[in-house]
Amino acid sequence: MRIDVVTIFPEMFGEVLDTSIIGIARERGLVTVNCHDLRDWTHDRHRTTDDEPYGGGPGMVMKPEPLFEAVDALQAQDDEPATVVFFTPAGTPLNQAIAEQLSSRERLIMVCGRYEGFDERALSLADLQLSIGDYVLTGGELPAMVTIDAITRLLPGVLGDAASSEDESFSDGLLEYPQYTRPAEFRGMDVPEVLRSGDHGRIAAWRREQAVTRTAIVRPELLAHATLSDSEKAIVDGLFDADSEQEVPQR
Ligand code: 97T
């Protein structure tokens, strides 16, 4: 996979792309990430990338011309057409399904704007506008790095077989079960007995039940897309039972 990033802060990407899983994927030649300075596609002395908004108001707006030149120039560098992703707070919220779809593309161009926003006409370059959540950031650089991380770890050959198939078992749409490592007792907190029992059937059942109940309590909206057995549905319904003595969150 080839990813081209367009940004006015290409230096922000160095450490993140060199480190950890993304670094390994790059070393193995599974992904190439090229960061480009948007100012390289400006033509004025000050290398201007933004301007005042028509109609007035605070802040500045990213000018369309350098963005069009950048995306056109990068598209022309390769016969394979790139999927163009713009990061903006008004974009589709990134999720695992989108990360999976993007990980199957040969080429991506990611465009990072500053918080002020893009001239609306520049957004016509985008195949996809993405947000990474409902909070305000100062620019699209961190969202681009988050998205590159989410995509890269899904590329075949990046994670080991064990980690990849473990991942698949969680694409059932539930949160992870609780995990423990040594010591068996720490500051008065014990590792659950079942995990030390060596009974793999009981362990699998406990983990599944923990994943289901934890998801129901913390992120009930995720259950809409999860596949639950009838007995698991009964557990969830019990948690949300209006007659329950327990204090439970609202669905
Ligand atoms: O807040 C932003 C500013 C610029 C570009 C993207 C964002 C953003 O993306 N996801 C959340 C916020």
Tab-separated table of N, CA and C in Angstrom, residues 9 12 87-90 94 112-117 130-147:
chain	number	residue	atom	x	y	z
A	9	PHE	N	2.469	20.463	8.166
A	9	PHE	CA	3.410	20.036	9.223
A	9	PHE	C	3.939	18.622	8.975
A	12	MET	N	5.637	16.511	11.763
A	12	MET	CA	4.889	15.893	12.876
A	12	MET	C	4.827	14.370	12.760
A	87	PHE	N	-9.476	14.879	6.214
A	87	PHE	CA	-9.848	14.830	7.629
A	87	PHE	C	-10.520	16.128	8.024
A	88	THR	N	-11.714	16.009	8.552
A	88	THR	CA	-12.506	17.163	8.991
A	88	THR	C	-13.464	16.731	10.098
A	89	PRO	N	-13.768	17.655	11.024
A	89	PRO	CA	-14.692	17.302	12.113
A	89	PRO	C	-16.076	16.889	11.596
A	90	ALA	N	-16.425	17.326	10.374
A	90	ALA	CA	-17.747	17.002	9.831
A	90	ALA	C	-17.742	15.704	9.029
A	94	LEU	N	-14.587	7.600	11.966
A	94	LEU	CA	-13.778	6.409	11.667
A	94	LEU	C	-14.198	5.263	12.580
A	112	CYS	N	-4.613	16.714	5.248
A	112	CYS	CA	-4.805	17.257	6.588
A	112	CYS	C	-5.002	18.757	6.482
A	113	GLY	N	-6.115	19.252	7.022
A	113	GLY	CA	-6.318	20.695	7.068
A	113	GLY	C	-6.068	21.191	8.474
A	114	ARG	N	-6.002	22.498	8.623
A	114	ARG	CA	-5.971	23.075	9.953
A	114	ARG	C	-7.396	23.217	10.433
A	115	TYR	N	-7.556	23.573	11.722
A	115	TYR	CA	-8.879	23.485	12.325
A	115	TYR	C	-9.908	24.414	11.704
A	116	GLU	N	-9.419	25.450	11.019
A	116	GLU	CA	-10.349	26.434	10.454
A	116	GLU	C	-11.271	25.801	9.418
A	117	GLY	N	-10.750	24.811	8.705
A	117	GLY	CA	-11.566	24.147	7.694
A	117	GLY	C	-11.124	24.470	6.277
A	130	LEU	N	-13.293	12.048	6.694
A	130	LEU	CA	-13.253	11.292	7.946
A	130	LEU	C	-13.046	12.197	9.142
A	131	SER	N	-13.710	11.839	10.244
A	131	SER	CA	-13.473	12.417	11.569
A	131	SER	C	-12.996	11.269	12.450
A	132	ILE	N	-12.276	11.572	13.522
A	132	ILE	CA	-11.931	10.487	14.454
A	132	ILE	C	-12.689	10.610	15.774
A	133	GLY	N	-13.679	11.501	15.830
A	133	GLY	CA	-14.477	11.580	17.051
A	133	GLY	C	-14.992	12.987	17.283
A	134	ASP	N	-15.878	13.103	18.254
A	134	ASP	CA	-16.550	14.378	18.496
A	134	ASP	C	-15.792	15.231	19.503
A	135	TYR	N	-14.677	15.755	19.057
A	135	TYR	CA	-13.911	16.713	19.849
A	135	TYR	C	-13.156	17.573	18.848
A	136	VAL	N	-12.698	18.725	19.327
A	136	VAL	CA	-12.058	19.676	18.417
A	136	VAL	C	-10.546	19.533	18.513
A	137	LEU	N	-9.907	19.365	17.372
A	137	LEU	CA	-8.449	19.289	17.294
A	137	LEU	C	-7.934	20.525	16.564
A	138	THR	N	-6.613	20.684	16.523
A	138	THR	CA	-6.042	21.846	15.838
A	138	THR	C	-5.745	21.558	14.376
A	139	GLY	N	-5.901	20.292	13.955
A	139	GLY	CA	-5.657	19.971	12.557
A	139	GLY	C	-5.880	18.505	12.280
A	140	GLY	N	-5.763	18.138	11.009
A	140	GLY	CA	-6.033	16.766	10.593
A	140	GLY	C	-4.839	15.826	10.718
A	141	GLU	N	-3.702	16.332	11.247
A	141	GLU	CA	-2.497	15.487	11.297
A	141	GLU	C	-2.672	14.301	12.243
A	142	LEU	N	-3.145	14.554	13.457
A	142	LEU	CA	-3.346	13.428	14.383
A	142	LEU	C	-4.391	12.459	13.848
A	143	PRO	N	-5.542	12.929	13.348
A	143	PRO	CA	-6.470	11.984	12.709
A	143	PRO	C	-5.815	11.148	11.596
A	144	ALA	N	-4.945	11.747	10.803
A	144	ALA	CA	-4.276	10.977	9.737
A	144	ALA	C	-3.393	9.893	10.351
A	145	MET	N	-2.657	10.240	11.410
A	145	MET	CA	-1.786	9.249	12.054
A	145	MET	C	-2.599	8.121	12.683
A	146	VAL	N	-3.699	8.490	13.317
A	146	VAL	CA	-4.592	7.478	13.906
A	146	VAL	C	-5.087	6.533	12.813
A	147	THR	N	-5.495	7.097	11.688
A	147	THR	CA	-6.048	6.288	10.600
A	147	THR	C	-4.972	5.402	9.977
